[in-house]
Coordinates of C-alpha atoms and ligand atoms in Angstrom, one line a residue:
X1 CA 158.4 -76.2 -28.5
X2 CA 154.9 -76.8 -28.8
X3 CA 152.7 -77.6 -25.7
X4 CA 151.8 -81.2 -27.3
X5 CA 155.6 -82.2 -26.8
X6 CA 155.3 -81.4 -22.9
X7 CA 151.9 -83.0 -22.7
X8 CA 153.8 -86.2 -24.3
X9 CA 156.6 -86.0 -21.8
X10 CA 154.3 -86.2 -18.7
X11 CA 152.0 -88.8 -20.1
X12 CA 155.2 -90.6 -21.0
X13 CA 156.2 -90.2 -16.9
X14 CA 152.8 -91.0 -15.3
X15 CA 152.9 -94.5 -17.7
X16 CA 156.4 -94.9 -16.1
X17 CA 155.1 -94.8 -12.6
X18 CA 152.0 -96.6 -12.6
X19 CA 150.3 -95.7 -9.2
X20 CA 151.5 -93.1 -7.3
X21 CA 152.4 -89.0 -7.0
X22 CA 155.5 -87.1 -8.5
X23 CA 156.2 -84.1 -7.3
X24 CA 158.9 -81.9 -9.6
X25 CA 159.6 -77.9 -8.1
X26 CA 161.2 -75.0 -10.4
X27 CA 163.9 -73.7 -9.1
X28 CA 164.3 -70.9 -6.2
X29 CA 164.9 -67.2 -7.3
X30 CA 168.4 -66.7 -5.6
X31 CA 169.3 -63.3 -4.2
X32 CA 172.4 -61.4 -5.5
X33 CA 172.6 -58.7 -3.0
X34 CA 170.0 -55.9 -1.9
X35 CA 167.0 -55.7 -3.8
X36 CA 169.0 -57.9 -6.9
X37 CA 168.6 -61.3 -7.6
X38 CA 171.0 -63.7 -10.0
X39 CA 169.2 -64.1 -13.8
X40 CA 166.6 -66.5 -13.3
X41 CA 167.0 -70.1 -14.8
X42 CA 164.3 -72.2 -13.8
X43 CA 164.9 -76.3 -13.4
X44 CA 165.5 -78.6 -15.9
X45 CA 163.7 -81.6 -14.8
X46 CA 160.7 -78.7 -14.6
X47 CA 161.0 -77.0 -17.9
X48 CA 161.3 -80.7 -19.2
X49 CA 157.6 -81.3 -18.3
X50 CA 155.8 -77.8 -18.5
X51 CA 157.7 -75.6 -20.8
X52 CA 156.9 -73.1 -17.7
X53 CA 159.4 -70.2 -17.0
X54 CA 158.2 -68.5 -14.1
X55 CA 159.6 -68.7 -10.7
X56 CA 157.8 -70.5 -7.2
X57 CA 155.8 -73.4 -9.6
X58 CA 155.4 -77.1 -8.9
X59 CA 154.2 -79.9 -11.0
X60 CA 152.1 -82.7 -9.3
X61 CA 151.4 -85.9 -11.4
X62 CA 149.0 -88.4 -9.8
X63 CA 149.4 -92.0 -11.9
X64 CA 146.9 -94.2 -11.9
X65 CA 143.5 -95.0 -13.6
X66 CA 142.7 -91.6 -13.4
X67 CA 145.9 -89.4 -13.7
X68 CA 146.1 -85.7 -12.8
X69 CA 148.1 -83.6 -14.0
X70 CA 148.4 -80.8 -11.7
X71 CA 150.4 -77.2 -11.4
X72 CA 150.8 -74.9 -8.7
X73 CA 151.8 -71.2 -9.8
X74 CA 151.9 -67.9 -8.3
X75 CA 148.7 -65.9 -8.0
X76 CA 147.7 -63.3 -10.5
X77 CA 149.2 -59.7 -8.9
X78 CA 148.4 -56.3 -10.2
X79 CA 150.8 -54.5 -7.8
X80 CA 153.7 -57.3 -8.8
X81 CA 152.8 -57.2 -12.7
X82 CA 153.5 -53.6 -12.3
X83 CA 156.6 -54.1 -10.8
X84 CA 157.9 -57.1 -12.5
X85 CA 156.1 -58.3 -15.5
X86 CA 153.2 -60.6 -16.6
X87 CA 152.4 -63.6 -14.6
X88 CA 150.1 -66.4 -15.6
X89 CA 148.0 -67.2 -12.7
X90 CA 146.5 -70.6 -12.5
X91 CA 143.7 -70.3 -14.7
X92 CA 145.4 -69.1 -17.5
X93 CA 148.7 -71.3 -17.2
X94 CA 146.0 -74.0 -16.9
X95 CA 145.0 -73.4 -19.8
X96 CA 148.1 -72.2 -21.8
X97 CA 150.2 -75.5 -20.1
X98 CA 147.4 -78.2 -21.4
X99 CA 147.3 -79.0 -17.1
X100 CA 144.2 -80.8 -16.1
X101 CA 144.3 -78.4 -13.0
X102 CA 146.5 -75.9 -11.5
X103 CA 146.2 -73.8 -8.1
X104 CA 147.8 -71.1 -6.4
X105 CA 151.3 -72.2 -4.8
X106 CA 149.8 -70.8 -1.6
X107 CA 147.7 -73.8 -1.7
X108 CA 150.2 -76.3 -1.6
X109 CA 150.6 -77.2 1.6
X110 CA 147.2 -77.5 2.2
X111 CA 146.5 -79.8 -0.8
X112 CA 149.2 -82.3 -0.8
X113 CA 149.0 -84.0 2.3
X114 CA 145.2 -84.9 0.5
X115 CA 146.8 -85.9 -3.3
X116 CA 149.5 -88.5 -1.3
X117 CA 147.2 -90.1 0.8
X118 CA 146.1 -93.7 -0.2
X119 CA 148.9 -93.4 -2.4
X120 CA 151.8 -96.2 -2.5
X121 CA 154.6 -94.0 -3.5
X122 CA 155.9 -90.0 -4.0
X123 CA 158.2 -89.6 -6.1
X124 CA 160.4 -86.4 -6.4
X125 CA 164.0 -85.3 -6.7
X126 CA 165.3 -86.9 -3.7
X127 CA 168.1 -85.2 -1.9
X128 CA 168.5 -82.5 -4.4
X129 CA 167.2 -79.3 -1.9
X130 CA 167.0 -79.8 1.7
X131 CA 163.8 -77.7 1.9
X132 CA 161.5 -80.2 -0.8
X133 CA 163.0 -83.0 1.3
X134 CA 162.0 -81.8 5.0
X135 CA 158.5 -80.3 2.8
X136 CA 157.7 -84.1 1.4
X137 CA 159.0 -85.7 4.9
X138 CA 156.1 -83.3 6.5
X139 CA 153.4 -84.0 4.5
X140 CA 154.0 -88.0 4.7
X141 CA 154.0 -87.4 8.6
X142 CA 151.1 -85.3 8.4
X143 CA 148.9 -88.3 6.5
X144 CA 150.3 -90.8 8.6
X145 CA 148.7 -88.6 11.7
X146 CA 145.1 -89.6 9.9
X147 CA 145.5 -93.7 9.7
X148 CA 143.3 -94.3 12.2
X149 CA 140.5 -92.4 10.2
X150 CA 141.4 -95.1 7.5
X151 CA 143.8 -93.3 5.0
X152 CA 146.9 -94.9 4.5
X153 CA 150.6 -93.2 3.8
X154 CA 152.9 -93.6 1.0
X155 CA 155.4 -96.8 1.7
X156 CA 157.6 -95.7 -0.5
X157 CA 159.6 -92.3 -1.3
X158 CA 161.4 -92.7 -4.7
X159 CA 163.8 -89.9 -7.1
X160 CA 161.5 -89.3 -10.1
X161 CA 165.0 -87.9 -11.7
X162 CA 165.9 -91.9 -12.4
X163 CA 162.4 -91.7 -14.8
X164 CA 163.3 -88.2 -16.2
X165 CA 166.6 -89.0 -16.9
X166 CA 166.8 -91.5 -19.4
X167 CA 163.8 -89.4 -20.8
X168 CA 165.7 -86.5 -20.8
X169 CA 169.4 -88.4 -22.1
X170 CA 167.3 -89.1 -25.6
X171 CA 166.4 -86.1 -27.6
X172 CA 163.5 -85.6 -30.2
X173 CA 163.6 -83.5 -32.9
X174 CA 161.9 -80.1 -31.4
X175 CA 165.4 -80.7 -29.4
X176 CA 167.6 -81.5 -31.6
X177 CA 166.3 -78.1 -33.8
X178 CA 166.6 -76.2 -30.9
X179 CA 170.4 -77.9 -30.7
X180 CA 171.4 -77.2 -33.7
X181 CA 170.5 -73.4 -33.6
X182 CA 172.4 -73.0 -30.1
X183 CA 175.0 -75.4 -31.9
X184 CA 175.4 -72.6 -34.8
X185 CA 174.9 -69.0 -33.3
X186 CA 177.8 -70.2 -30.5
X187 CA 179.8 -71.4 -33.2
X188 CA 179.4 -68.0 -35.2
X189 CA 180.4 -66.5 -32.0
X190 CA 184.0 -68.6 -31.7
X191 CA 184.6 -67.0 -35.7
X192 CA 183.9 -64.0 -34.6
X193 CA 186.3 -64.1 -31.4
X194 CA 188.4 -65.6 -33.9
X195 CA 188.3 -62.7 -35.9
X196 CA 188.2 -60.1 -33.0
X197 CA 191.5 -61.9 -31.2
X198 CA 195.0 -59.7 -31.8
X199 CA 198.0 -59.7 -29.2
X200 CA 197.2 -56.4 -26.6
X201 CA 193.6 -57.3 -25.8
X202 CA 192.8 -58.5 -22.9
X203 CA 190.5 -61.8 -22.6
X204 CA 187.6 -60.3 -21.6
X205 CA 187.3 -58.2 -24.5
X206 CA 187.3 -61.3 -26.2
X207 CA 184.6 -62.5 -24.0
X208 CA 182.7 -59.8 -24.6
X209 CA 182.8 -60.3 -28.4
X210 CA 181.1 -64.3 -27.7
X211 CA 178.7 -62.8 -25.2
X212 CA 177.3 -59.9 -27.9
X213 CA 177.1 -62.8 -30.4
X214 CA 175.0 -64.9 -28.5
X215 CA 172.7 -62.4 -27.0
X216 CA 172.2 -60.5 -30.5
X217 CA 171.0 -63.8 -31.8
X218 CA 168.4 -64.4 -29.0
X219 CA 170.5 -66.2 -26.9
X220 CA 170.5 -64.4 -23.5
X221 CA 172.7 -66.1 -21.4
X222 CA 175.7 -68.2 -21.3
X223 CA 175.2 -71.9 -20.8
X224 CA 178.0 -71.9 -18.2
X225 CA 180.5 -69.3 -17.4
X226 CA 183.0 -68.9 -20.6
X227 CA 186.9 -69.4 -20.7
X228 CA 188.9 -67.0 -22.4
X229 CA 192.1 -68.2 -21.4
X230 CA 195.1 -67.2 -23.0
X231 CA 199.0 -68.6 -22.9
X232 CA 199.8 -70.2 -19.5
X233 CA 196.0 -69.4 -18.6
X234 CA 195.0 -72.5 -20.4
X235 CA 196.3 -75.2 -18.5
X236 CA 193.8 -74.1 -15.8
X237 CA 190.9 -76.2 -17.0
X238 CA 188.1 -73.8 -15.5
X239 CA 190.1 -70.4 -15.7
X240 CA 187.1 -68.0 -15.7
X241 CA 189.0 -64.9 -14.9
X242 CA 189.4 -63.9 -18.2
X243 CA 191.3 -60.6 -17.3
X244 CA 194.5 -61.2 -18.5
X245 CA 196.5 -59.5 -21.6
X246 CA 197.1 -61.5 -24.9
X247 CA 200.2 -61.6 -25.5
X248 CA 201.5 -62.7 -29.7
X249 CA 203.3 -65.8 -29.2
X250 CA 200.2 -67.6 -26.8
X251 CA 197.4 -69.5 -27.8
X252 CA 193.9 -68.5 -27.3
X253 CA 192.0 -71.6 -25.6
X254 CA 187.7 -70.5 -25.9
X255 CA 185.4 -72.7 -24.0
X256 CA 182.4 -71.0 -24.2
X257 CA 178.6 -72.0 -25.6
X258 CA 175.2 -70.1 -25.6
X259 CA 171.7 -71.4 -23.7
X260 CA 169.4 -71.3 -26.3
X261 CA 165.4 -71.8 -25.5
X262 CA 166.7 -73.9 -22.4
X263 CA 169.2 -75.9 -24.3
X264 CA 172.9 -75.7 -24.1
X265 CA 175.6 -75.5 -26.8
X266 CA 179.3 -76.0 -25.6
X267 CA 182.6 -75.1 -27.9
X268 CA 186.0 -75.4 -27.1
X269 CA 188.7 -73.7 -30.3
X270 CA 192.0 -72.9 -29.3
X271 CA 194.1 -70.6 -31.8
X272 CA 196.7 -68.4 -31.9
X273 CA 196.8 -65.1 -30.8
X274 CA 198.5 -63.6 -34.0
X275 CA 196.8 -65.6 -36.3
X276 CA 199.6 -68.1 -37.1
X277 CA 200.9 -71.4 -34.9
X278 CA 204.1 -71.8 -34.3
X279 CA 205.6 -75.2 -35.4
X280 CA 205.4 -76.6 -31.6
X281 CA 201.6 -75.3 -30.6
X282 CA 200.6 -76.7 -34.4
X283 CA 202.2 -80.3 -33.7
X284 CA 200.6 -80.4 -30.4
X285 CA 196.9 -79.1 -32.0
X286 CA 197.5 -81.6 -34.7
X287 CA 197.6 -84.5 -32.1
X288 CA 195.0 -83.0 -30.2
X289 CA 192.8 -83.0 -33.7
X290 CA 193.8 -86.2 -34.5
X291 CA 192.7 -87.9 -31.2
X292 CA 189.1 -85.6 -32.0
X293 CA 188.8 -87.0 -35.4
X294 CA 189.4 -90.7 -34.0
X295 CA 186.8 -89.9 -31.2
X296 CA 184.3 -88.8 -33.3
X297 CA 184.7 -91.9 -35.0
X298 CA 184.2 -94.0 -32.3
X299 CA 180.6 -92.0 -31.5
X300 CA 178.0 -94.1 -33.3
X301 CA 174.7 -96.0 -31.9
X302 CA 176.0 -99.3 -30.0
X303 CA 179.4 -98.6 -29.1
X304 CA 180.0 -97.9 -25.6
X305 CA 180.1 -94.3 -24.2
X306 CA 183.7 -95.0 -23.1
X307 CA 184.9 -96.1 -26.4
X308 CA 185.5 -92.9 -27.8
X309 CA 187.3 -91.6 -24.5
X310 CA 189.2 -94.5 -25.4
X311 CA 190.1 -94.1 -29.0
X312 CA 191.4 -90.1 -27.9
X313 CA 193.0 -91.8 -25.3
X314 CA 195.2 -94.0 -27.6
X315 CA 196.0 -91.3 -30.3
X316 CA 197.1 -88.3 -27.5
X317 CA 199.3 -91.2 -25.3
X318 CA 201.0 -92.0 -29.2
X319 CA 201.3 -88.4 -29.4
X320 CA 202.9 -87.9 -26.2
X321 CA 205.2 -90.2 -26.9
X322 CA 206.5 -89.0 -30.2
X323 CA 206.7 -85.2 -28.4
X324 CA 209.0 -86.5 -25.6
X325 CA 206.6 -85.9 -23.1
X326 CA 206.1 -89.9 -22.5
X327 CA 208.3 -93.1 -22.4
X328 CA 207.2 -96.2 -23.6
X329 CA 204.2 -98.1 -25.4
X330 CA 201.0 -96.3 -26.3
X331 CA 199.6 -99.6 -24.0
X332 CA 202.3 -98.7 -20.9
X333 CA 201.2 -95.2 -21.6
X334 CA 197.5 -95.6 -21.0
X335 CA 197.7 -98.6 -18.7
X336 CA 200.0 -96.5 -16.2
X337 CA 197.8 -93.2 -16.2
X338 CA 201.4 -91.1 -17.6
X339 CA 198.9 -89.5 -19.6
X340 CA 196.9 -87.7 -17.0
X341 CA 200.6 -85.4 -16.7
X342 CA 198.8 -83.8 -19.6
X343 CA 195.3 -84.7 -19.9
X344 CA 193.3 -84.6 -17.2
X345 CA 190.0 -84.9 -18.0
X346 CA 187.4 -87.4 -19.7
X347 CA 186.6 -86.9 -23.2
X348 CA 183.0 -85.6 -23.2
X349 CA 179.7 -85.7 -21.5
X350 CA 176.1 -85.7 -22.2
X351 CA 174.9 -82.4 -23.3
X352 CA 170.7 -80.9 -23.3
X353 CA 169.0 -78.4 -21.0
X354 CA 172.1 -78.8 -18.9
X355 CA 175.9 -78.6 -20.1
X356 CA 176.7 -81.1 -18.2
X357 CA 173.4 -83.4 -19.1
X358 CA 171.1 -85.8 -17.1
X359 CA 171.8 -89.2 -17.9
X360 CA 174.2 -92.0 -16.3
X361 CA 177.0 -93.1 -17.7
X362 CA 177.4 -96.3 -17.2
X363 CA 175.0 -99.3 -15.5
X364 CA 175.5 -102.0 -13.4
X365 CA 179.5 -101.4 -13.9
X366 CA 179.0 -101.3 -18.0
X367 CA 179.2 -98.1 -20.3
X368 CA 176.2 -97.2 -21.5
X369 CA 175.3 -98.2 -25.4
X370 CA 175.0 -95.2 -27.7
X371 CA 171.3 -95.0 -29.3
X372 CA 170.0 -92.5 -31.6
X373 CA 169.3 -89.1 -30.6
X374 CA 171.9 -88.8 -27.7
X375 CA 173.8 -85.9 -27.6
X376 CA 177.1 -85.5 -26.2
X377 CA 180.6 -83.8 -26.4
X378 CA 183.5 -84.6 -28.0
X379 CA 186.5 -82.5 -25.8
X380 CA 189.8 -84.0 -25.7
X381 CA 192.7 -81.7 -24.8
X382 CA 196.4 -81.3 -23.5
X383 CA 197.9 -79.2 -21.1
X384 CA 201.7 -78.9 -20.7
X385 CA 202.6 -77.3 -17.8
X386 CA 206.3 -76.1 -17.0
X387 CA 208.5 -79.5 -15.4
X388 CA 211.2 -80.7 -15.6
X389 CA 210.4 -84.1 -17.9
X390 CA 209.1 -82.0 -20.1
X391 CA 210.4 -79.8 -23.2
X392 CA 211.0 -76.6 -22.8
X393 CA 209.1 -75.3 -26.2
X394 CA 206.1 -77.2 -25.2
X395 CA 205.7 -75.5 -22.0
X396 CA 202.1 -73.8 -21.1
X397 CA 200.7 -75.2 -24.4
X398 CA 197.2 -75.3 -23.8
X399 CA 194.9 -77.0 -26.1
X400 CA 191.1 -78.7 -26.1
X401 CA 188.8 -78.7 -29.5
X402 CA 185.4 -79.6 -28.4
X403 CA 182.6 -80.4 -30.3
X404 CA 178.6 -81.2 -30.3
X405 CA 177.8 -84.4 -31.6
X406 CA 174.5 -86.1 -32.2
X407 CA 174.4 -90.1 -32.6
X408 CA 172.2 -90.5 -35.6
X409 CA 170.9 -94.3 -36.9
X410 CA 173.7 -94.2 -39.3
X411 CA 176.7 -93.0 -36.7
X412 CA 177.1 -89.2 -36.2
X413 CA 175.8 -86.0 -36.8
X414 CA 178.3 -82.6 -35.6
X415 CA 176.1 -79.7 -34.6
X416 CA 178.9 -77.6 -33.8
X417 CA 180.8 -78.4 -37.4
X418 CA 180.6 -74.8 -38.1
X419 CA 183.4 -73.6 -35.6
X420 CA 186.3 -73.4 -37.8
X421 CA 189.0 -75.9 -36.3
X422 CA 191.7 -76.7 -39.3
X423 CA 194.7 -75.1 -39.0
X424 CA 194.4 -73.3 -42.6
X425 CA 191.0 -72.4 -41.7
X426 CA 191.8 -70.9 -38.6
X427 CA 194.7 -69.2 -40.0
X428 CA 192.5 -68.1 -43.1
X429 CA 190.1 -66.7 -41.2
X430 CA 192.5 -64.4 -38.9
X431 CA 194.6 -63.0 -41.7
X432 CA 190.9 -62.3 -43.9
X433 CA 190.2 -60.4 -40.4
X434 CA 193.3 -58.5 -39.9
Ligands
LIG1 N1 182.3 -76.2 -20.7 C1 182.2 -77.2 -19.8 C2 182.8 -78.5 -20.4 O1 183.4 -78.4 -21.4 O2 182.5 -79.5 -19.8
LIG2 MN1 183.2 -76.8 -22.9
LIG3 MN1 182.1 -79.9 -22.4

């Protein structure tokens, strides 16, 4: 992505504000253990603005007539760049970042309590880390200390993720690209755990097959932790041990996706583990494809987010139904909840620099309209756990099919297409691969 496009974004946020200062930190560096610290993934809202990667940076926009934009970086460290790699330093990242200014973070608390005063308002991400909060809190206090030398104190504290947000929720082409490529190297990694699966391994061999697919294609990390879940395993929605044996007669549920350049990519296939479904795991995938298909349907620019929760909902509570796991009318169904028995969970959510995306859902009570360029999953599932209402060839049947899904002007666009998910295919593939 191209400085221009993060140059666009913050103009875009100090128009938004008007008059006053937003303050937007990276995220900490967290320790593992001794001298070892967690991969670093920097924040969202951050990235968002700056395209800026490195650890201990803040981004201060001043709106007004004359806005600043304004980063604070580490220092420029021979002894640490020897250690640890190349860091920018202020002038340079200045320069490379298109910021009007930038200082060492060193400087921070000595400068702020200057950039909010005479200002109306500070807005940051509120509540998000105590530390920013009692930071912000301290440098209000400490302008407030100087009124009587005539400067006056922000009013106001605001959370500039409410701005960011609905920035964030609509996604412009450099994104979507960048989509579409995490969309396609996770979904080559699904075929190839497709491929790899036979009864006897043990899940995390088939996790390691997605991991060395997404990190061969540049994809260093995991967008969230992947679920190899096999049999039984698969009712547990986030079953993330992954270190049980497959055995032939299970399914395989995958939920895994790849963090691409920032952005997130989330699959869900579910297959069998010796390449063939049995008749009762192929009627239940059937529903569970058939209340996809209808969901998909239902994602296109003006229909309500819920709709196409909705639409899965009505297909899976038919399909319960007809497999003897529900009594009644698809309406008594739905209207009673029986269908949380087996599905649990809504049927997708926004998706960008985050799996789980910025953006709300609904407003003022309403779902949210659908536009162009939003970016969500489509995730409906069922998970039949062993009870007594239940049949007994049905039990520990767990299946979800997931999928990436753009709105487009015209209705829909499915990034993640290339994840085989038809029965033949699926079966086609695993036989090819045997
Ligand atoms: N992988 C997380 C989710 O499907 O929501
Ligand atoms: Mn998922
Ligand atoms: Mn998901």
């Amino acid at each position: 992505m191209t400085k221009s496009i993060f140059a666009r974004r913050r103009a875009q946020l100090l128009r938004q504000i008007g008059s006053g200062v937003a303050l937007i930190a990276t995220a900490p560096e967290t320790a593992r253990n001794r001298d070892t610290h967690f991969p670093y993934r920097w924040d969202s809202y951050f990235y968002y603005l700056t395209g800026f990667v490195e650890p201990e940076a803040v981004l201060v926009l001043v709106a007004g007539k004359k806005p600043r934009q304004i980063l604070f970086c580490r220092d420029k460290d021979v002894t640490r760049e020897i250690w640890d790699g190349y860091r920018y330093g202020p002038a340079r990242a200045r320069q490379a970042l298109g910021m009007d200014e930038a200082h060492s973070i060193t400087k921070l608390d000595a400068l702020l309590p200057k950039l909010i005063s005479d200002q109306p308002a500070v807005y940051y991400p509120m509540g998000a880390q105590q530390v920013w909060d009692e930071r912000v809190i301290r440098w209000i206090n400490q302008v407030k200390a100087l009124v009587r030398t005539g400067v006056s104190a922000p009013g106001e504290v605001k959370d500039v993720r409410a701005l960011i947000d609905d920035m964030r929720l609509v996604k412009d082409a450099a994104e979507l690209a960048t989509m579409q490529r995490a969309a396609d190297i996770t979904a080559a990694a699904h075929a190839r755990a497709m491929r790899a699966t036979r009864p006897g391994l043990m899940e995390f061999e088939i996790e390691a097959e997605l991991l060395h697919e997404f990190v061969r294609n540049g994809a260093r990390a995991p967008a969230y932790t992947s679920i190899v879940a096999g049999g039984a395993n698969a009712c547990v929605l986030h079953y993330v041990d992954n270190n049980a044996k497959l055995k032939g007669g299970d399914l395989l549920l995958i939920d895994a996706g790849c963090e691409l350049d920032s952005y997130a990519a989330d699959i869900t296939r579910t297959f069998p583990v010796s390449g063939v479904f049995s008749a009762a795991q192929r009627d239940v995938y059937e529903l569970v494809l058939d209340a996809q298909r209808a969901a998909i349907g239902a994602v296109k620019p003006g229909a309500r987010f819920d709709a196409y929760h909705e639409a899965a909902l009505r297909v899976l509570a038919r399909g319960f139904i007809d497999l003897k796991l529900c009594k009644g009318s698809v309406d008594a169904v739905v209207d009673s909840k029986k269908y949380q028995q087996f599905y649990m969970h809504r049927t997708g959510h926004w998706l960008g620099l985050d799996v789980h995306d910025a953006g709300d859902y609904a407003r003022n009570g309403k779902s949210r309209m659908l536009e162009p360029g939003m970016v969500l999953t489509v995730e409906p599932g069922c998970y039949i756990r062993p009870a007594k209402n239940v049949p007994k060839a049905l039990w520990n049947i767990g299946i979800r099919i997931e999928d990436d899904v753009v709105v487009t002007k015209s209705g829909r666009h499915i990034l993640t297409a290339a994840a085989p998910k038809q029965v033949r295919e699926i079966e086609a593939l695993m036989s090819s691969a045997a």
